PDB file of C-alpha atoms in Angstrom:
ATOM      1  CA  UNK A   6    -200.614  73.879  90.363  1.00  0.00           C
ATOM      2  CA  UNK A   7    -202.557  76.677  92.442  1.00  0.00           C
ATOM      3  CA  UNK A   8    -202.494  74.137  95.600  1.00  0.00           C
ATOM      4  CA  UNK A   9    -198.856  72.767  95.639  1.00  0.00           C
ATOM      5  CA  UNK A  10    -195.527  75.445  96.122  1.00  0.00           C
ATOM      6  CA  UNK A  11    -193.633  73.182  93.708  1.00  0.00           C
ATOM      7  CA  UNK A  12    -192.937  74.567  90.261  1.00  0.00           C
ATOM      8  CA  UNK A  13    -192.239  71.927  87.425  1.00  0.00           C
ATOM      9  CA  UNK A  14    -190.444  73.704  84.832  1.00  0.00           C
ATOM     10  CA  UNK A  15    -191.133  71.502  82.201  1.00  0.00           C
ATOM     11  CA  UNK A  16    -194.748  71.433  82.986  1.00  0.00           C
ATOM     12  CA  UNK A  17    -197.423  73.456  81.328  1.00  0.00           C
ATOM     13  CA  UNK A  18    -199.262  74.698  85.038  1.00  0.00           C
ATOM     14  CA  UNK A  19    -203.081  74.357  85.074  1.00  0.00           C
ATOM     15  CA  UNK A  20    -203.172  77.553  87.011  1.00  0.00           C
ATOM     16  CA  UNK A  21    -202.939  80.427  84.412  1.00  0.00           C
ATOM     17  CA  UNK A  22    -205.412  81.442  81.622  1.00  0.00           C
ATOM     18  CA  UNK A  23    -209.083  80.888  82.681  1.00  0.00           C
ATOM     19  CA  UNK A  24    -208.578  78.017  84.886  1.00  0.00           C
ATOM     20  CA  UNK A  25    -210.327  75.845  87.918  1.00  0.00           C
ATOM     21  CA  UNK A  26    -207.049  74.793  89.357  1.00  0.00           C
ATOM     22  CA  UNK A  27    -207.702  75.722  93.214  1.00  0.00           C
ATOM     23  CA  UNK A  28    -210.897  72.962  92.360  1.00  0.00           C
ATOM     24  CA  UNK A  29    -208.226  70.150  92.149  1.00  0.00           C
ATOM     25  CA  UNK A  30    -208.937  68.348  95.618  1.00  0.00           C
ATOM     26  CA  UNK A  31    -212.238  67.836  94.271  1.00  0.00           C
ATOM     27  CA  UNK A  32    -212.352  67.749  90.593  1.00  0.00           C
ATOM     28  CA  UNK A  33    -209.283  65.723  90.525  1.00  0.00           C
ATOM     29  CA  UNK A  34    -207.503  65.590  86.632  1.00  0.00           C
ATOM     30  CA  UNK A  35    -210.788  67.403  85.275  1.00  0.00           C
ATOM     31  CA  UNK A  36    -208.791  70.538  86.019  1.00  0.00           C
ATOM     32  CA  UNK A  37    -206.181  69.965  83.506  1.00  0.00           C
ATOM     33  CA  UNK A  38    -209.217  68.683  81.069  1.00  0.00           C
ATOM     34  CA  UNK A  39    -211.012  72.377  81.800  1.00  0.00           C
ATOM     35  CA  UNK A  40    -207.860  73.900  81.372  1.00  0.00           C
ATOM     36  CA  UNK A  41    -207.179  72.064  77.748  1.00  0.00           C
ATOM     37  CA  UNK A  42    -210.523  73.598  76.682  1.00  0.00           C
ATOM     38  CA  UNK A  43    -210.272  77.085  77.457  1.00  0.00           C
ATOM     39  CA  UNK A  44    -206.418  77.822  76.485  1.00  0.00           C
ATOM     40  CA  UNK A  45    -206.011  75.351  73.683  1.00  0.00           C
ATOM     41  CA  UNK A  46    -206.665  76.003  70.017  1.00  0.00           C
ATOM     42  CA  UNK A  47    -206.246  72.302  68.877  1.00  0.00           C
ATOM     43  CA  UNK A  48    -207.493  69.590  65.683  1.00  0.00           C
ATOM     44  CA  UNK A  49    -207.536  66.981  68.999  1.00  0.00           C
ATOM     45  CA  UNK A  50    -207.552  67.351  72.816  1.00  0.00           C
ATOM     46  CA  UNK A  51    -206.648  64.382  75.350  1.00  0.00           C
ATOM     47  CA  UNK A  52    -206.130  63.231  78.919  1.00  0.00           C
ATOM     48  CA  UNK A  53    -203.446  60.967  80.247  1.00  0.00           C
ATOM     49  CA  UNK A  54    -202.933  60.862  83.979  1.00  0.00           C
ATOM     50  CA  UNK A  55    -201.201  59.676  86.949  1.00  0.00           C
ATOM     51  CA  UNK A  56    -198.757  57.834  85.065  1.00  0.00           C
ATOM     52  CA  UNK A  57    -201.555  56.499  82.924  1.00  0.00           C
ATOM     53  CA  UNK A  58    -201.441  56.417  78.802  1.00  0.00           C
ATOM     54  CA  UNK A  59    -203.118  54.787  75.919  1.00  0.00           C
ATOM     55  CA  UNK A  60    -201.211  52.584  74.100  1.00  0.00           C
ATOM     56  CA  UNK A  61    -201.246  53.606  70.234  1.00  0.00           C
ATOM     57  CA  UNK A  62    -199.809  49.815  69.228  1.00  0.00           C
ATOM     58  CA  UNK A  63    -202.366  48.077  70.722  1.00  0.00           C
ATOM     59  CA  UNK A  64    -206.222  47.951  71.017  1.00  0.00           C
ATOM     60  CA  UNK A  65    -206.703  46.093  74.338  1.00  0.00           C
ATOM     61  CA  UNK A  66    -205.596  44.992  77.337  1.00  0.00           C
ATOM     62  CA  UNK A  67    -203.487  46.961  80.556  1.00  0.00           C
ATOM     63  CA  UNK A  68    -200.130  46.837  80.252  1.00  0.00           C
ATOM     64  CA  UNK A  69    -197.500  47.278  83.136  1.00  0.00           C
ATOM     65  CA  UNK A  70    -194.089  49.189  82.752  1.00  0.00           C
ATOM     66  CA  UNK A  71    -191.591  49.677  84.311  1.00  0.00           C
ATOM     67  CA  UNK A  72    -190.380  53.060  83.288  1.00  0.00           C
ATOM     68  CA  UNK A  73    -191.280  55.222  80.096  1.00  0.00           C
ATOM     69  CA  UNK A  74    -187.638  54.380  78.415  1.00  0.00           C
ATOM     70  CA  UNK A  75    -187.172  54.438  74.727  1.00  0.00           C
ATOM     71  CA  UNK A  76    -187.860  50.684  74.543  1.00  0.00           C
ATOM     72  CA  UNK A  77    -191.381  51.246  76.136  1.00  0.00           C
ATOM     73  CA  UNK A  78    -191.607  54.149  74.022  1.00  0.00           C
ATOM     74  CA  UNK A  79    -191.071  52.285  70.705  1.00  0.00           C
ATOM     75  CA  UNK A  80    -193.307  49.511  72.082  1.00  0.00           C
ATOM     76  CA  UNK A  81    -196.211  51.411  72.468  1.00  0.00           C
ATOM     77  CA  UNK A  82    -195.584  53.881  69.600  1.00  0.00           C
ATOM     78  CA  UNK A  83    -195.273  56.868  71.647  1.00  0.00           C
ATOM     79  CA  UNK A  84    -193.881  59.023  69.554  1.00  0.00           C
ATOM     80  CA  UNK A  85    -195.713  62.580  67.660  1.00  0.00           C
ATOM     81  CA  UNK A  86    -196.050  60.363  64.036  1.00  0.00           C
ATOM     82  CA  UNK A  87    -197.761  57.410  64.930  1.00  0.00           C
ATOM     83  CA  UNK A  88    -200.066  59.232  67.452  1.00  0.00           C
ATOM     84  CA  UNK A  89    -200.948  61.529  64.755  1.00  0.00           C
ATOM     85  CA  UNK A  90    -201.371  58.663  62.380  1.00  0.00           C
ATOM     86  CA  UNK A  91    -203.651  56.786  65.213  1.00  0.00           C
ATOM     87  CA  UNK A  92    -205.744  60.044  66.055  1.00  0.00           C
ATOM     88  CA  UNK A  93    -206.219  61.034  61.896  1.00  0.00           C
ATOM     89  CA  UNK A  94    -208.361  57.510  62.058  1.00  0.00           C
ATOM     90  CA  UNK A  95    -210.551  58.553  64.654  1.00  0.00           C
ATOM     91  CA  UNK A  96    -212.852  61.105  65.988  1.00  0.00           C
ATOM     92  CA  UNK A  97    -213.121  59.440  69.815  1.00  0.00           C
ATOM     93  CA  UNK A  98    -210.747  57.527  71.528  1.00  0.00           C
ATOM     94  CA  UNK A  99    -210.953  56.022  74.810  1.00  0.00           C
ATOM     95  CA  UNK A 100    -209.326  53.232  77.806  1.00  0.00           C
ATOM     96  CA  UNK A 101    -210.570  49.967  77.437  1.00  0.00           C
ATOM     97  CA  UNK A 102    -213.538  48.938  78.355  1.00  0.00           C
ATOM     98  CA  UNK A 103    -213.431  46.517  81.210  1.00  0.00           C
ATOM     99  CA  UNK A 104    -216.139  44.076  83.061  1.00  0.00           C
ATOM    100  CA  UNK A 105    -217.452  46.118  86.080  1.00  0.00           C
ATOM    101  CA  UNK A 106    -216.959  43.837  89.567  1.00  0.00           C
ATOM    102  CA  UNK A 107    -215.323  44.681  93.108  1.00  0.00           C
ATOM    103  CA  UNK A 108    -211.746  44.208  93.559  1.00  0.00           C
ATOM    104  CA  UNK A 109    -211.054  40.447  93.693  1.00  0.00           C
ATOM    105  CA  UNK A 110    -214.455  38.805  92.625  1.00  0.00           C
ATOM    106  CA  UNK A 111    -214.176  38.966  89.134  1.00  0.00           C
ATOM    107  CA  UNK A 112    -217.079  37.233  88.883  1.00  0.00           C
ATOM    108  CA  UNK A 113    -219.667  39.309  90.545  1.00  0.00           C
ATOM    109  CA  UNK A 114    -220.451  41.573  87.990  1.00  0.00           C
ATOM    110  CA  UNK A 115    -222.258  44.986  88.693  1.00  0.00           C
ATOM    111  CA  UNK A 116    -223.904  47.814  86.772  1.00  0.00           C
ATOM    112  CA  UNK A 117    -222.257  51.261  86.634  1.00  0.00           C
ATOM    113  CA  UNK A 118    -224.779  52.751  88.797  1.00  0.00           C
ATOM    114  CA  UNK A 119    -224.353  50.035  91.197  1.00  0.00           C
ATOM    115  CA  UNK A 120    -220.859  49.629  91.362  1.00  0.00           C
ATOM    116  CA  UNK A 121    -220.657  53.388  92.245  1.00  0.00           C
ATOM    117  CA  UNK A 122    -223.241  53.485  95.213  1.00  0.00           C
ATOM    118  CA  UNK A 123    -221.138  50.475  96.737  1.00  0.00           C
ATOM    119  CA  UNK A 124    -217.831  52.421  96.472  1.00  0.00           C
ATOM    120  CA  UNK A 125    -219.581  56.319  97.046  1.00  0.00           C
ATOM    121  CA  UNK A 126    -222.721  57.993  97.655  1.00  0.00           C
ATOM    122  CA  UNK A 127    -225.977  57.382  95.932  1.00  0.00           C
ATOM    123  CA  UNK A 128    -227.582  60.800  96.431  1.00  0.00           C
ATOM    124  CA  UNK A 129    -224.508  62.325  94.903  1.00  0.00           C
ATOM    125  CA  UNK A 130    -225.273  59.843  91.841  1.00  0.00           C
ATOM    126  CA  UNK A 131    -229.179  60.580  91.568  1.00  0.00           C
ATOM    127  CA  UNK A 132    -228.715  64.471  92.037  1.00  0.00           C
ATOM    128  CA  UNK A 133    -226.558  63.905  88.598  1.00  0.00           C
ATOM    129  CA  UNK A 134    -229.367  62.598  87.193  1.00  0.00           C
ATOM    130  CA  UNK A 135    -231.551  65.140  88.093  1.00  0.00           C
ATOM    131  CA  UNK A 136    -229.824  68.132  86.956  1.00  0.00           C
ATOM    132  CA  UNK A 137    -229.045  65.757  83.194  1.00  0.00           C
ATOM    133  CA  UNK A 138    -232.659  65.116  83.188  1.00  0.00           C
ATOM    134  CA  UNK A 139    -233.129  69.343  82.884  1.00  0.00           C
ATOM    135  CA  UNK A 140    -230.502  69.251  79.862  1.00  0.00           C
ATOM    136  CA  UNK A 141    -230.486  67.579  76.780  1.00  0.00           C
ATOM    137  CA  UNK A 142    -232.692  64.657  77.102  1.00  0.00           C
ATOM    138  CA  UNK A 143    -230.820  62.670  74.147  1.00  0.00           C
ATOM    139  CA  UNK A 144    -227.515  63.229  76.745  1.00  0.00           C
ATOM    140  CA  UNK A 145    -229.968  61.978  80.059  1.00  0.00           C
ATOM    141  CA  UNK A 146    -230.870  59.118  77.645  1.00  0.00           C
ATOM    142  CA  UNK A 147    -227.351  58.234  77.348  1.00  0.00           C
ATOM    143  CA  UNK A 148    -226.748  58.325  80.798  1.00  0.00           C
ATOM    144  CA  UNK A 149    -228.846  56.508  81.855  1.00  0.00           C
ATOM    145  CA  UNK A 150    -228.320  53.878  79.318  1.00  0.00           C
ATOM    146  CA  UNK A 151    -224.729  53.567  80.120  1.00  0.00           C
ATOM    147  CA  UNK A 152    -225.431  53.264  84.119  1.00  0.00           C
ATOM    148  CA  UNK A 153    -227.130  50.144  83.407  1.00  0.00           C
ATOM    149  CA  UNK A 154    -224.218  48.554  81.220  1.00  0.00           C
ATOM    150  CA  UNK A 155    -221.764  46.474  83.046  1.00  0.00           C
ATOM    151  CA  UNK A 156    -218.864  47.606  81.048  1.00  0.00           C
ATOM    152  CA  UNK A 157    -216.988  50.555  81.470  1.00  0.00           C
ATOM    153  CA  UNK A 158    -213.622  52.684  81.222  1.00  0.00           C
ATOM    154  CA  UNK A 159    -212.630  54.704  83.529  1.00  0.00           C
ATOM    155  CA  UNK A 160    -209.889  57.165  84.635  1.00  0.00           C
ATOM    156  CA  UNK A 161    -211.394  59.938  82.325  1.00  0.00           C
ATOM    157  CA  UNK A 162    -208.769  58.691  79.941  1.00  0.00           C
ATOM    158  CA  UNK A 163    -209.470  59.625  75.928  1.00  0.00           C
ATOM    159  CA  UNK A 164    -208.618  61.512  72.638  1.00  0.00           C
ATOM    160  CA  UNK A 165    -211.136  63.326  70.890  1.00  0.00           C
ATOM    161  CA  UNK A 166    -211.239  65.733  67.765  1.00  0.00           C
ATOM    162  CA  UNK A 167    -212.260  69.442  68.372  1.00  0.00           C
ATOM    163  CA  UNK A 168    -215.935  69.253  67.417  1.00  0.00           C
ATOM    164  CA  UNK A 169    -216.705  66.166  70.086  1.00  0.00           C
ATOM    165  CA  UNK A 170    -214.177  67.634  72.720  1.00  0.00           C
ATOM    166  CA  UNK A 171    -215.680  70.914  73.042  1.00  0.00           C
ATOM    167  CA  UNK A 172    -219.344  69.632  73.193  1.00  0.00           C
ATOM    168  CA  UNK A 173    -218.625  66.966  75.653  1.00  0.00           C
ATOM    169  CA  UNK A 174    -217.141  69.847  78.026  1.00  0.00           C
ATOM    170  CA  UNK A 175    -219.638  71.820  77.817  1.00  0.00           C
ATOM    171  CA  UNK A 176    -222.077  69.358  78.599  1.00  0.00           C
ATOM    172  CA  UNK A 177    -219.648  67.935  81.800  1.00  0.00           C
ATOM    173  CA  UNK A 178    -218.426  71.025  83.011  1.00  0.00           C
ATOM    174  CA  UNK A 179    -222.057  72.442  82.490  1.00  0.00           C
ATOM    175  CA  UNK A 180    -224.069  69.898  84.670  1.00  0.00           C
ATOM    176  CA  UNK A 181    -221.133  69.195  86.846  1.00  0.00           C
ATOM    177  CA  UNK A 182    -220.943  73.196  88.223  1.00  0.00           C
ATOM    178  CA  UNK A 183    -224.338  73.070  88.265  1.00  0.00           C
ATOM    179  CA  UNK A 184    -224.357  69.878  90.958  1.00  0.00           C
ATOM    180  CA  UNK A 185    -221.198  71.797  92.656  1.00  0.00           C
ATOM    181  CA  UNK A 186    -223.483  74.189  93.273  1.00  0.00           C
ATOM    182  CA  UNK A 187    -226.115  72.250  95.491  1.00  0.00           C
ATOM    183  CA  UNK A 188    -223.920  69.547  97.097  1.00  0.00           C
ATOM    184  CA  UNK A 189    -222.259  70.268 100.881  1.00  0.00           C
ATOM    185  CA  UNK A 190    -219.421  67.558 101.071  1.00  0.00           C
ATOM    186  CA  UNK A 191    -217.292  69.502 103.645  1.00  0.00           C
ATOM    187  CA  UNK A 192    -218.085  66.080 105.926  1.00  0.00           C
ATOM    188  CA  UNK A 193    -216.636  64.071 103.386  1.00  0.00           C
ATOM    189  CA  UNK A 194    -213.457  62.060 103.646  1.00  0.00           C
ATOM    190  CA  UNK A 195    -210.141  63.119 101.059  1.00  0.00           C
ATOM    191  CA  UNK A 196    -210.862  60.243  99.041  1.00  0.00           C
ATOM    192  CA  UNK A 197    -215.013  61.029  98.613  1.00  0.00           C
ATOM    193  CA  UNK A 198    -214.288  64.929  98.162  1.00  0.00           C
ATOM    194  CA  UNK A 199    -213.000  63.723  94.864  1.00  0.00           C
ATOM    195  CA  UNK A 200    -216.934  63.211  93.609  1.00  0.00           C
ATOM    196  CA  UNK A 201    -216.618  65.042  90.451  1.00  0.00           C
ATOM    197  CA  UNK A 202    -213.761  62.833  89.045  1.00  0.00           C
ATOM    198  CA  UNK A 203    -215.691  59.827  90.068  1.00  0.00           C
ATOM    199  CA  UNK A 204    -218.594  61.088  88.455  1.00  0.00           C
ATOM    200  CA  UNK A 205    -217.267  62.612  85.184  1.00  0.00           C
ATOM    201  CA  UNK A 206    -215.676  59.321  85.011  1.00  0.00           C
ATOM    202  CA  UNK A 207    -219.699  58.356  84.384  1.00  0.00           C
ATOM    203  CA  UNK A 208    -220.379  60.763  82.262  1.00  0.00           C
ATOM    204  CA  UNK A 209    -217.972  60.032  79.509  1.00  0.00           C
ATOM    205  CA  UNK A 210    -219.156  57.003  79.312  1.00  0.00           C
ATOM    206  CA  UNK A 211    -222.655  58.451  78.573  1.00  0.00           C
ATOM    207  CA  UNK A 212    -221.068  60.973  76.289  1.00  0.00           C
ATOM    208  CA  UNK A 213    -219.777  57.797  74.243  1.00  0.00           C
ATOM    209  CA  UNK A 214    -223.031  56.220  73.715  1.00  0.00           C
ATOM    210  CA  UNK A 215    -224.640  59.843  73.042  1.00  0.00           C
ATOM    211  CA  UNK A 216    -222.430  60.792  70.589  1.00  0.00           C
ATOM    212  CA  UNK A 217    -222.769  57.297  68.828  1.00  0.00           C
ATOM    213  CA  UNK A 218    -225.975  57.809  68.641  1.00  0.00           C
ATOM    214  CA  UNK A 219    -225.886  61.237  67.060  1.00  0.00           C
ATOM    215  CA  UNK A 220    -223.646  61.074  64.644  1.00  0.00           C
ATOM    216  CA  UNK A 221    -223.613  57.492  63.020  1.00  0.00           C
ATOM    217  CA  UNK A 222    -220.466  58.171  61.433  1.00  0.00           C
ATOM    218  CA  UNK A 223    -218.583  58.574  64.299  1.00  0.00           C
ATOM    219  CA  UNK A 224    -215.321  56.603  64.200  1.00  0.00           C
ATOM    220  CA  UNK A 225    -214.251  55.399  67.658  1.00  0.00           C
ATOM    221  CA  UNK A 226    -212.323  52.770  68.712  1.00  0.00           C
ATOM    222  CA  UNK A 227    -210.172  52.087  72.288  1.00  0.00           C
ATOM    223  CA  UNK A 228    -206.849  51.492  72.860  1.00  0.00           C
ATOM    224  CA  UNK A 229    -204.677  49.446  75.239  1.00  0.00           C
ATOM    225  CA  UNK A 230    -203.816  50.817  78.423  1.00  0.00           C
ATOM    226  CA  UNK A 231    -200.522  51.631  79.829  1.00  0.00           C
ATOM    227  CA  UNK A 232    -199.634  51.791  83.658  1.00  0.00           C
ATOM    228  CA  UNK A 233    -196.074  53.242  84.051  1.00  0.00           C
ATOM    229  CA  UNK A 234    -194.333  53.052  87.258  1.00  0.00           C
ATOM    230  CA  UNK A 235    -191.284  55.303  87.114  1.00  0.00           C
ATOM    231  CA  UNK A 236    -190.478  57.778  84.625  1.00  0.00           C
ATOM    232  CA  UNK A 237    -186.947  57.768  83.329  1.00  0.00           C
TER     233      UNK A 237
END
């Protein structure tokens, strides 16, 4: 909201309270994530963007619609009751996880790690790294773990209760202002200034497999995905 004149009155604007808003060019939907966990007093916290939303009828799979009408709606039990239902179930939520290859060669399968140094920059990636490595090693563990699996979701899409949201901000929003802090990508395109949301994208992945590994109760499960083209 802080870089656009328009005003959406039935929007919520990510520009008041303690807020990175004017960061949006760069940090992409992680702006309205920071701005969840500073101004929110919640039992569960979750992102759904650019016409993207999880699908609490289904556990798999993408699925294309036309418009968000009450049809879609029931299809997909959108609706407060059967979200809270879904959500009661589970402490972490995410997309699907899909096979990691280029567009069109569904066969060539990549790594995380590799599949983001073909599409951005590898230094970015490794200076990451780095600054996780200073943290908690049980997160770097994680991390690098999950940059070697060739599964993945993405989008920064997911549901989690309070205790697992607040510690997986602090640990992306920690590391992530820290790495703001030493990279210069003023010669980067509009598309590659967006590094943070490509790489938080990364680190929820790791922040899956961390907290899996810390608390071995921890019910998770993903949902189906749905891509909405028009809103109605």
């Amino acid at each position: 909201a802080a870089l656009s004149n328009e005003k959406l009155e039935y929007c919520i604007r990510d520009d008041e309270g303690e807020n990175i808003s004017y960061k949006n060019s760069n940090w992409c939907e992680l702006t309205a994530l920071y701005w969840q966990w500073k101004n929110v007093e919640a039992d569960y916290y979750g992102l759904f963007h650019y016409r993207r939303l999880l699908s609490f009828n289904h556990r798999e799979g993408v699925y294309n619609e036309i418009d968000l009408s009450d049809s879609v709606r029931t299809k997909h039990h959108l609706n407060q009751n059967e979200i809270e239902k879904l959500c009661k179930n589970f402490d972490i939520i995410t997309s699907p996880y899909f096979d990691i290859h280029p567009m069109g060669l569904d066969n060539q399968k990549l790594t995380s790690y590799d599949f983001y140094c073909r599409d951005h920059y590898k230094s970015d990636l490794d200076k990451l790294l780095q600054i996780a490595k200073k943290g908690n090693t049980n997160f770097y563990d994680a991390l690098v773990q999950s940059l070697q699996e060739k599964k993945a979701c993405f989008g920064n899409i997911q549901i989690m209760k309070k205790e697992y949201f607040e510690e997986y901000c602090s640990m992306l929003f920690s590391i992530l202002f820290e790495l703001e802090s030493e990279l210069d990508i003023k010669e980067y395109d509009s598309y590659q200034k967006r590094v943070y949301g490509f790489l938080a994208e990364r680190m929820l992945n790791a922040y899956v497999l961390y907290a899996k590994s810390k608390y071995q109760a921890l019910r998770f499960t993903e949902l189906g995905l749905v891509a909405v083209y028009a809103f109605s």
